[in-house]
């Protein structure tokens, strides 16, 4: 088959060469005919002028013919390089034994620390099974690509730019951070660090201000992950002169030209992100992974609260669990609910009330003023505020 391809290429080049010579000869014959006519009609001083014009025409024809030959030679060389590269690839594949071993998936999961990061993701995030499954799929692709590289097989660089959709507090930033670590461990990014940005970080207030701001943020994120929260605010459909368009154009270029050194994650509400992509189709085509983050259920939010307490070296008293559960069920139906962020606010308020409780105890005349380790580590039932009490006090759990 290689010989047939080469023969076909040779015939093609011969066809081009004959056509070139035919066109050049035809042009010269036409010029010679014109020269004969001009010679008969020319007289006196006009003869020298017409001869110069004919010489210029012949020179132009020679230059054009040379350009055509050079272009044909370039095409021929490009085809030959392509043929040789293809043959080299075939030879390399044929040289790999069918039973060659590149290693095991488990080996690379452990060696590169991917398994450890996925376990951290499980510990960091309660629930979100679909999200974790999608992250595992991406990690699996990276591991298998690495095994393929070990055997010299082709591994086209996958599009790792992502879109995270969901309400605030559903774990988008945490997942972006863990993805950066996975990419760094697998050799797909230099550092794997996370830079979080919004419109205010990228778009300027006057002409010439946006490009430097956007480029500065991109520079900080190079080698890692750039998370743009509520990315749809970059585009203002009602204002054609909005500076956000300039930032978008820079991002589009970087996402295409530097995709091996930067992963861009766009985050926000799904309906708004869909509308954003409809206005900027070039952005959607550069996103290879769309991950939707669902809202947490009340039971999951209780588990998140207990994990937060544990990480802060607190313990939620058993009697406090139903109080918090009732609070979060009611709070979920109220405005500005933000999933895990609302939980964090509730835990922070409980810590504050616990501190006040212990502080007052220390100054109670009937107390010896001593505070035990258990008391310092326990959040009791009365430390958690009910929705009714919160509303009566004019407070809420707004974190946005």
CSV table of C-alpha atoms in Angstrom, one decimal:
chain,number,residue,atom,x,y,z
A,1,UNK,CA,0.0,0.0,0.0
A,2,UNK,CA,2.9,2.4,0.7
A,3,UNK,CA,4.3,1.8,-2.8
A,4,UNK,CA,0.9,2.5,-4.3
A,5,UNK,CA,0.6,5.7,-2.3
A,6,UNK,CA,4.0,6.7,-3.5
A,7,UNK,CA,3.3,5.9,-7.1
A,8,UNK,CA,0.0,7.9,-6.9
A,9,UNK,CA,2.0,10.8,-5.4
A,10,UNK,CA,4.6,10.6,-8.2
A,11,UNK,CA,1.9,10.6,-10.9
A,12,UNK,CA,0.2,13.6,-9.3
A,13,UNK,CA,3.4,15.6,-9.2
A,14,UNK,CA,4.2,14.7,-12.8
A,15,UNK,CA,0.7,15.9,-13.8
A,16,UNK,CA,1.3,19.2,-11.9
A,17,UNK,CA,4.7,19.6,-13.7
A,18,UNK,CA,3.3,19.1,-17.2
A,19,UNK,CA,0.5,21.6,-16.5
A,20,UNK,CA,3.1,24.2,-15.3
A,21,UNK,CA,5.2,23.8,-18.4
A,22,UNK,CA,2.1,23.9,-20.7
A,23,UNK,CA,0.9,27.2,-19.0
A,24,UNK,CA,4.4,28.8,-19.3
A,25,UNK,CA,4.8,27.8,-23.0
A,26,UNK,CA,1.3,29.1,-23.8
A,27,UNK,CA,2.1,32.4,-22.2
A,28,UNK,CA,5.3,32.7,-24.1
A,29,UNK,CA,3.6,31.8,-27.4
A,30,UNK,CA,1.0,34.5,-26.8
A,31,UNK,CA,3.7,37.1,-26.0
A,32,UNK,CA,5.7,36.1,-29.1
A,33,UNK,CA,2.5,36.6,-31.2
A,34,UNK,CA,1.9,40.0,-29.7
A,35,UNK,CA,5.6,40.8,-30.3
A,36,UNK,CA,5.2,40.0,-34.1
A,37,UNK,CA,2.1,42.2,-34.3
A,38,UNK,CA,3.8,45.0,-32.4
A,39,UNK,CA,6.8,44.7,-34.6
A,40,UNK,CA,4.7,45.2,-37.8
A,41,UNK,CA,2.8,48.1,-36.4
A,42,UNK,CA,5.6,49.8,-34.6
A,43,UNK,CA,7.5,52.6,-36.2
A,44,UNK,CA,10.2,55.1,-35.3
A,45,UNK,CA,10.7,55.8,-31.6
A,46,UNK,CA,7.8,53.5,-30.5
A,47,UNK,CA,9.8,50.4,-31.4
A,48,UNK,CA,12.1,50.7,-28.5
A,49,UNK,CA,9.3,51.4,-26.0
A,50,UNK,CA,7.3,48.4,-27.2
A,51,UNK,CA,10.3,46.1,-27.0
A,52,UNK,CA,10.8,47.1,-23.4
A,53,UNK,CA,7.2,46.3,-22.6
A,54,UNK,CA,7.6,42.9,-24.2
A,55,UNK,CA,10.7,42.2,-22.2
A,56,UNK,CA,8.9,43.2,-19.0
A,57,UNK,CA,6.0,40.9,-19.9
A,58,UNK,CA,8.4,38.0,-20.6
A,59,UNK,CA,10.2,38.6,-17.2
A,60,UNK,CA,6.8,38.6,-15.4
A,61,UNK,CA,5.9,35.4,-17.1
A,62,UNK,CA,9.2,33.8,-16.0
A,63,UNK,CA,8.7,35.0,-12.4
A,64,UNK,CA,5.1,33.6,-12.3
A,65,UNK,CA,6.3,30.3,-13.8
A,66,UNK,CA,9.0,30.1,-11.1
A,67,UNK,CA,6.5,30.8,-8.4
A,68,UNK,CA,4.3,28.0,-9.7
A,69,UNK,CA,7.2,25.6,-9.8
A,70,UNK,CA,8.2,26.6,-6.2
A,71,UNK,CA,4.7,26.0,-4.9
A,72,UNK,CA,4.5,22.7,-6.7
A,73,UNK,CA,7.9,21.7,-5.1
A,74,UNK,CA,6.6,22.7,-1.7
A,75,UNK,CA,3.5,20.6,-2.1
A,76,UNK,CA,5.6,17.7,-3.2
A,77,UNK,CA,7.9,18.0,-0.2
A,78,UNK,CA,4.9,18.3,2.2
A,79,UNK,CA,3.3,15.2,0.7
A,80,UNK,CA,6.6,13.4,1.0
A,81,UNK,CA,7.0,14.4,4.7
A,82,UNK,CA,3.5,13.3,5.4
A,83,UNK,CA,4.1,10.0,3.7
A,84,UNK,CA,7.3,9.4,5.6
A,85,UNK,CA,5.7,10.3,8.9
A,86,UNK,CA,2.8,7.9,8.3
A,87,UNK,CA,5.2,5.2,7.3
A,88,UNK,CA,7.4,5.9,10.4
A,89,UNK,CA,4.2,5.6,12.6
A,90,UNK,CA,3.3,2.3,11.0
A,91,UNK,CA,6.9,0.9,11.4
A,92,UNK,CA,6.8,2.0,15.1
A,93,UNK,CA,3.5,0.3,15.8
A,94,UNK,CA,4.6,-2.9,14.0
A,95,UNK,CA,7.8,-2.9,16.2
A,96,UNK,CA,5.7,-3.0,19.4
A,97,UNK,CA,5.0,-6.6,20.5
A,98,UNK,CA,1.4,-7.5,20.8
A,99,UNK,CA,2.0,-8.6,24.4
A,100,UNK,CA,4.0,-5.5,25.4
A,101,UNK,CA,3.1,-4.3,28.9
A,102,UNK,CA,2.9,-0.6,29.7
A,103,UNK,CA,2.1,-1.1,33.4
A,104,UNK,CA,-1.1,-1.3,35.4
A,105,UNK,CA,-3.7,1.4,36.0
A,106,UNK,CA,-3.5,0.7,39.7
A,107,UNK,CA,0.3,1.3,39.6
A,108,UNK,CA,-0.1,4.8,38.1
A,109,UNK,CA,-3.0,5.7,40.3
A,110,UNK,CA,-0.8,5.1,43.3
A,111,UNK,CA,2.6,6.2,41.9
A,112,UNK,CA,1.3,9.6,40.7
A,113,UNK,CA,-0.9,10.2,43.8
A,114,UNK,CA,-4.1,10.3,41.8
A,115,UNK,CA,-5.8,7.8,44.1
A,116,UNK,CA,-4.9,9.9,47.1
A,117,UNK,CA,-6.4,13.0,45.6
A,118,UNK,CA,-9.6,11.2,44.6
A,119,UNK,CA,-9.9,10.0,48.2
A,120,UNK,CA,-9.4,13.5,49.4
A,121,UNK,CA,-12.2,14.6,47.1
A,122,UNK,CA,-14.5,11.9,48.6
A,123,UNK,CA,-13.6,13.2,52.1
A,124,UNK,CA,-14.0,16.9,51.2
A,125,UNK,CA,-17.4,16.6,49.5
A,126,UNK,CA,-20.4,14.8,50.9
A,127,UNK,CA,-22.6,13.3,48.2
A,128,UNK,CA,-22.2,14.7,44.7
A,129,UNK,CA,-21.9,11.1,43.3
A,130,UNK,CA,-22.4,12.2,39.6
A,131,UNK,CA,-19.7,14.9,40.0
A,132,UNK,CA,-17.2,12.5,41.6
A,133,UNK,CA,-17.9,9.9,38.8
A,134,UNK,CA,-17.2,12.5,36.1
A,135,UNK,CA,-13.9,13.5,37.8
A,136,UNK,CA,-12.9,9.8,38.0
A,137,UNK,CA,-13.7,9.5,34.2
A,138,UNK,CA,-11.3,12.4,33.4
A,139,UNK,CA,-8.6,10.9,35.7
A,140,UNK,CA,-9.1,7.5,34.1
A,141,UNK,CA,-8.5,9.1,30.6
A,142,UNK,CA,-5.3,10.7,31.8
A,143,UNK,CA,-4.0,7.5,33.3
A,144,UNK,CA,-4.7,5.4,30.2
A,145,UNK,CA,-3.2,8.1,28.0
A,146,UNK,CA,0.0,7.9,30.1
A,147,UNK,CA,0.0,4.1,29.6
A,148,UNK,CA,-0.3,4.6,25.9
A,149,UNK,CA,2.6,7.0,25.8
A,150,UNK,CA,4.7,4.4,27.5
A,151,UNK,CA,4.3,2.2,24.5
A,152,UNK,CA,4.8,5.0,22.0
A,153,UNK,CA,1.1,5.1,21.0
A,154,UNK,CA,-0.5,8.4,20.0
A,155,UNK,CA,-2.2,10.4,22.7
A,156,UNK,CA,-3.9,13.5,21.4
A,157,UNK,CA,-4.0,16.2,24.1
A,158,UNK,CA,-7.6,16.1,25.3
A,159,UNK,CA,-9.6,19.3,25.8
A,160,UNK,CA,-9.4,19.8,29.6
A,161,UNK,CA,-11.3,23.1,29.7
A,162,UNK,CA,-14.4,22.6,31.8
A,163,UNK,CA,-17.8,24.2,32.7
A,164,UNK,CA,-19.2,23.7,36.2
A,165,UNK,CA,-22.8,24.5,36.6
A,166,UNK,CA,-24.8,24.7,39.8
A,167,UNK,CA,-25.9,26.9,42.7
A,168,UNK,CA,-23.4,28.5,45.1
A,169,UNK,CA,-21.9,26.3,47.7
A,170,UNK,CA,-22.1,23.0,45.8
A,171,UNK,CA,-18.4,22.3,45.7
A,172,UNK,CA,-17.3,23.8,42.4
A,173,UNK,CA,-14.2,25.5,43.8
A,174,UNK,CA,-13.2,22.4,45.7
A,175,UNK,CA,-13.5,20.2,42.7
A,176,UNK,CA,-11.5,22.7,40.6
A,177,UNK,CA,-8.7,22.7,43.2
A,178,UNK,CA,-8.6,18.8,43.2
A,179,UNK,CA,-8.6,18.7,39.4
A,180,UNK,CA,-5.6,21.0,39.3
A,181,UNK,CA,-3.8,18.6,41.6
A,182,UNK,CA,-4.6,15.6,39.5
A,183,UNK,CA,-3.5,17.3,36.3
A,184,UNK,CA,-0.2,18.3,38.0
A,185,UNK,CA,0.4,14.8,39.3
A,186,UNK,CA,-0.2,13.3,35.8
A,187,UNK,CA,2.1,15.8,34.1
A,188,UNK,CA,-0.7,17.8,32.3
A,189,UNK,CA,0.1,21.0,34.1
A,190,UNK,CA,3.3,22.4,35.7
A,191,UNK,CA,2.0,23.4,39.1
A,192,UNK,CA,-1.7,22.6,39.4
A,193,UNK,CA,-2.5,25.7,41.4
A,194,UNK,CA,-5.9,27.3,41.3
A,195,UNK,CA,-6.6,31.0,40.5
A,196,UNK,CA,-10.2,32.2,41.1
A,197,UNK,CA,-11.4,35.2,39.2
A,198,UNK,CA,-14.6,37.2,38.5
A,199,UNK,CA,-15.6,39.9,36.0
A,200,UNK,CA,-14.1,42.5,38.3
A,201,UNK,CA,-10.7,40.8,38.1
A,202,UNK,CA,-10.7,40.6,34.3
A,203,UNK,CA,-12.6,43.6,32.9
A,204,UNK,CA,-11.5,47.3,33.2
A,205,UNK,CA,-13.4,50.5,33.6
A,206,UNK,CA,-12.0,52.4,30.7
A,207,UNK,CA,-10.5,51.9,27.2
A,208,UNK,CA,-7.2,50.1,27.3
A,209,UNK,CA,-7.7,48.8,30.9
A,210,UNK,CA,-9.2,45.4,30.2
A,211,UNK,CA,-6.5,43.7,28.2
A,212,UNK,CA,-3.7,44.2,30.9
A,213,UNK,CA,-6.1,43.0,33.6
A,214,UNK,CA,-7.1,39.9,31.8
A,215,UNK,CA,-3.5,39.1,30.8
A,216,UNK,CA,-2.3,39.6,34.3
A,217,UNK,CA,-4.8,37.1,35.7
A,218,UNK,CA,-4.0,34.6,32.9
A,219,UNK,CA,-0.3,35.0,33.7
A,220,UNK,CA,-0.9,34.1,37.3
A,221,UNK,CA,-2.9,31.0,36.4
A,222,UNK,CA,-0.5,29.7,33.7
A,223,UNK,CA,0.6,26.1,34.6
A,224,UNK,CA,-2.5,25.6,36.6
A,225,UNK,CA,-6.3,26.1,36.6
A,226,UNK,CA,-8.2,29.4,36.1
A,227,UNK,CA,-11.7,29.3,37.6
A,228,UNK,CA,-13.9,32.1,36.4
A,229,UNK,CA,-16.9,32.3,38.7
A,230,UNK,CA,-20.2,33.5,37.2
A,231,UNK,CA,-18.5,33.8,33.8
A,232,UNK,CA,-21.7,35.0,32.1
A,233,UNK,CA,-21.2,38.4,33.5
A,234,UNK,CA,-18.3,38.9,31.1
A,235,UNK,CA,-20.8,39.4,28.3
A,236,UNK,CA,-23.3,42.2,28.3
A,237,UNK,CA,-25.8,41.6,25.4
A,238,UNK,CA,-27.4,45.1,25.9
A,239,UNK,CA,-24.1,46.9,25.4
A,240,UNK,CA,-22.1,46.4,22.2
A,241,UNK,CA,-19.3,48.5,23.6
A,242,UNK,CA,-19.0,46.6,26.9
A,243,UNK,CA,-15.3,45.9,27.7
A,244,UNK,CA,-16.1,42.3,28.7
A,245,UNK,CA,-16.0,41.3,25.0
A,246,UNK,CA,-12.3,42.2,24.8
A,247,UNK,CA,-11.6,39.9,27.8
A,248,UNK,CA,-13.6,37.1,26.2
A,249,UNK,CA,-11.6,37.4,23.0
A,250,UNK,CA,-8.3,37.1,24.9
A,251,UNK,CA,-9.6,34.1,26.8
A,252,UNK,CA,-10.7,32.4,23.6
A,253,UNK,CA,-7.3,32.8,22.1
A,254,UNK,CA,-5.5,31.6,25.2
A,255,UNK,CA,-7.8,28.6,25.6
A,256,UNK,CA,-6.9,27.5,22.1
A,257,UNK,CA,-3.2,28.4,21.9
A,258,UNK,CA,-2.2,27.6,25.4
A,259,UNK,CA,-4.4,24.6,26.2
A,260,UNK,CA,-1.5,22.5,27.2
A,261,UNK,CA,-0.4,24.9,29.9
A,262,UNK,CA,-3.7,26.3,31.2
A,263,UNK,CA,-7.1,24.7,32.1
A,264,UNK,CA,-9.9,27.2,32.2
A,265,UNK,CA,-13.0,26.4,34.2
A,266,UNK,CA,-16.2,28.5,33.7
A,267,UNK,CA,-18.7,28.3,36.6
A,268,UNK,CA,-22.2,29.6,37.3
A,269,UNK,CA,-25.9,28.8,37.1
A,270,UNK,CA,-26.8,26.4,34.3
A,271,UNK,CA,-29.4,28.4,32.6
A,272,UNK,CA,-27.2,31.5,32.5
A,273,UNK,CA,-24.2,29.6,31.3
A,274,UNK,CA,-26.3,28.1,28.5
A,275,UNK,CA,-27.4,31.5,27.4
A,276,UNK,CA,-23.8,32.8,27.6
A,277,UNK,CA,-22.7,29.9,25.3
A,278,UNK,CA,-25.4,30.8,22.8
A,279,UNK,CA,-24.0,34.3,22.5
A,280,UNK,CA,-20.3,33.1,22.4
A,281,UNK,CA,-20.4,29.8,20.5
A,282,UNK,CA,-16.6,29.8,20.2
A,283,UNK,CA,-16.4,29.5,24.0
A,284,UNK,CA,-18.7,26.4,24.1
A,285,UNK,CA,-16.7,24.6,21.4
A,286,UNK,CA,-13.5,24.9,23.5
A,287,UNK,CA,-15.1,23.3,26.6
A,288,UNK,CA,-14.5,19.6,26.6
A,289,UNK,CA,-16.1,18.7,29.9
A,290,UNK,CA,-19.5,19.9,31.3
A,291,UNK,CA,-20.2,18.9,34.9
A,292,UNK,CA,-23.4,19.8,36.7
A,293,UNK,CA,-23.4,20.2,40.5
A,294,UNK,CA,-26.8,19.4,42.0
A,295,UNK,CA,-28.1,21.0,45.2
A,296,UNK,CA,-27.6,19.1,48.4
A,297,UNK,CA,-30.3,17.3,50.3
A,298,UNK,CA,-31.0,18.2,54.0
A,299,UNK,CA,-29.4,14.9,55.2
A,300,UNK,CA,-26.3,15.6,53.2
A,301,UNK,CA,-26.1,19.2,54.6
A,302,UNK,CA,-26.3,17.7,58.1
A,303,UNK,CA,-23.3,15.4,57.2
A,304,UNK,CA,-21.5,18.4,55.8
A,305,UNK,CA,-22.0,20.3,59.1
A,306,UNK,CA,-20.6,17.4,61.1
A,307,UNK,CA,-17.5,17.2,58.7
A,308,UNK,CA,-17.0,20.9,59.2
A,309,UNK,CA,-17.1,20.5,62.9
A,310,UNK,CA,-14.7,17.6,62.8
A,311,UNK,CA,-12.2,19.6,60.6
A,312,UNK,CA,-12.3,22.5,63.2
A,313,UNK,CA,-11.8,19.9,66.0
A,314,UNK,CA,-15.4,20.4,67.3
A,315,UNK,CA,-18.0,17.8,67.8
A,316,UNK,CA,-21.7,18.3,67.3
A,317,UNK,CA,-23.6,17.0,70.3
A,318,UNK,CA,-26.2,14.3,69.4
A,319,UNK,CA,-29.0,16.5,70.9
A,320,UNK,CA,-27.9,19.3,68.5
A,321,UNK,CA,-28.3,17.2,65.3
A,322,UNK,CA,-32.2,17.4,65.1
A,323,UNK,CA,-32.1,21.1,65.9
A,324,UNK,CA,-29.7,21.8,63.0
A,325,UNK,CA,-31.6,19.4,60.7
A,326,UNK,CA,-34.9,21.3,61.3
A,327,UNK,CA,-33.1,24.6,60.8
A,328,UNK,CA,-31.5,23.6,57.5
A,329,UNK,CA,-34.8,22.2,56.1
A,330,UNK,CA,-36.5,25.5,56.7
A,331,UNK,CA,-33.5,27.5,55.5
A,332,UNK,CA,-33.4,25.7,52.2
A,333,UNK,CA,-36.8,27.2,51.3
A,334,UNK,CA,-35.7,30.8,52.1
A,335,UNK,CA,-34.0,33.3,49.7
A,336,UNK,CA,-30.3,33.3,49.3
A,337,UNK,CA,-29.8,29.7,50.3
A,338,UNK,CA,-26.2,28.7,49.4
A,339,UNK,CA,-25.9,25.0,50.3
A,340,UNK,CA,-22.5,24.3,52.0
A,341,UNK,CA,-21.9,28.1,52.5
A,342,UNK,CA,-25.1,28.4,54.4
A,343,UNK,CA,-24.0,25.4,56.5
A,344,UNK,CA,-20.6,27.0,57.2
A,345,UNK,CA,-22.3,30.2,58.4
A,346,UNK,CA,-24.6,28.2,60.7
A,347,UNK,CA,-21.5,26.4,62.2
A,348,UNK,CA,-19.7,29.7,62.6
A,349,UNK,CA,-22.6,31.1,64.5
A,350,UNK,CA,-22.8,28.0,66.7
A,351,UNK,CA,-19.1,28.4,67.5
A,352,UNK,CA,-19.7,32.0,68.5
A,353,UNK,CA,-22.6,31.1,70.7
A,354,UNK,CA,-20.5,28.3,72.3
A,355,UNK,CA,-17.7,30.8,73.0
A,356,UNK,CA,-20.2,33.3,74.6
A,357,UNK,CA,-21.6,30.4,76.7
A,358,UNK,CA,-18.2,29.4,78.0
A,359,UNK,CA,-17.2,33.0,78.6
A,360,UNK,CA,-20.3,33.6,80.7
A,361,UNK,CA,-19.7,30.4,82.6
A,362,UNK,CA,-16.2,31.6,83.5
A,363,UNK,CA,-17.6,34.7,85.2
A,364,UNK,CA,-20.5,32.9,86.9
A,365,UNK,CA,-20.1,33.3,90.7
A,366,UNK,CA,-21.5,29.7,91.2
A,367,UNK,CA,-18.8,28.3,88.9
A,368,UNK,CA,-15.1,27.7,89.6
A,369,UNK,CA,-14.2,29.2,86.2
A,370,UNK,CA,-12.6,26.1,84.9
A,371,UNK,CA,-13.3,25.0,81.3
A,372,UNK,CA,-12.7,21.4,80.3
A,373,UNK,CA,-11.4,20.1,77.0
A,374,UNK,CA,-14.7,18.4,76.3
A,375,UNK,CA,-16.5,21.7,76.7
A,376,UNK,CA,-14.1,23.5,74.4
A,377,UNK,CA,-14.8,20.8,71.7
A,378,UNK,CA,-18.5,20.4,71.9
A,379,UNK,CA,-21.3,22.4,70.1
A,380,UNK,CA,-24.4,21.9,72.1
A,381,UNK,CA,-28.1,22.0,71.2
A,382,UNK,CA,-28.6,25.6,72.3
A,383,UNK,CA,-25.6,26.8,70.3
A,384,UNK,CA,-27.5,26.3,67.0
A,385,UNK,CA,-30.0,29.0,66.2
A,386,UNK,CA,-33.5,28.2,64.8
A,387,UNK,CA,-34.8,29.9,61.7
A,388,UNK,CA,-37.5,31.5,63.8
A,389,UNK,CA,-35.0,33.0,66.2
A,390,UNK,CA,-32.7,34.1,63.4
A,391,UNK,CA,-35.6,35.8,61.6
A,392,UNK,CA,-36.7,37.5,64.8
A,393,UNK,CA,-33.2,38.8,65.4
A,394,UNK,CA,-33.0,40.2,61.8
A,395,UNK,CA,-30.2,37.8,60.7
A,396,UNK,CA,-29.9,35.4,57.9
A,397,UNK,CA,-27.3,33.2,56.3
A,398,UNK,CA,-26.5,35.3,53.2
A,399,UNK,CA,-22.9,34.7,52.2
A,400,UNK,CA,-23.0,36.0,48.6
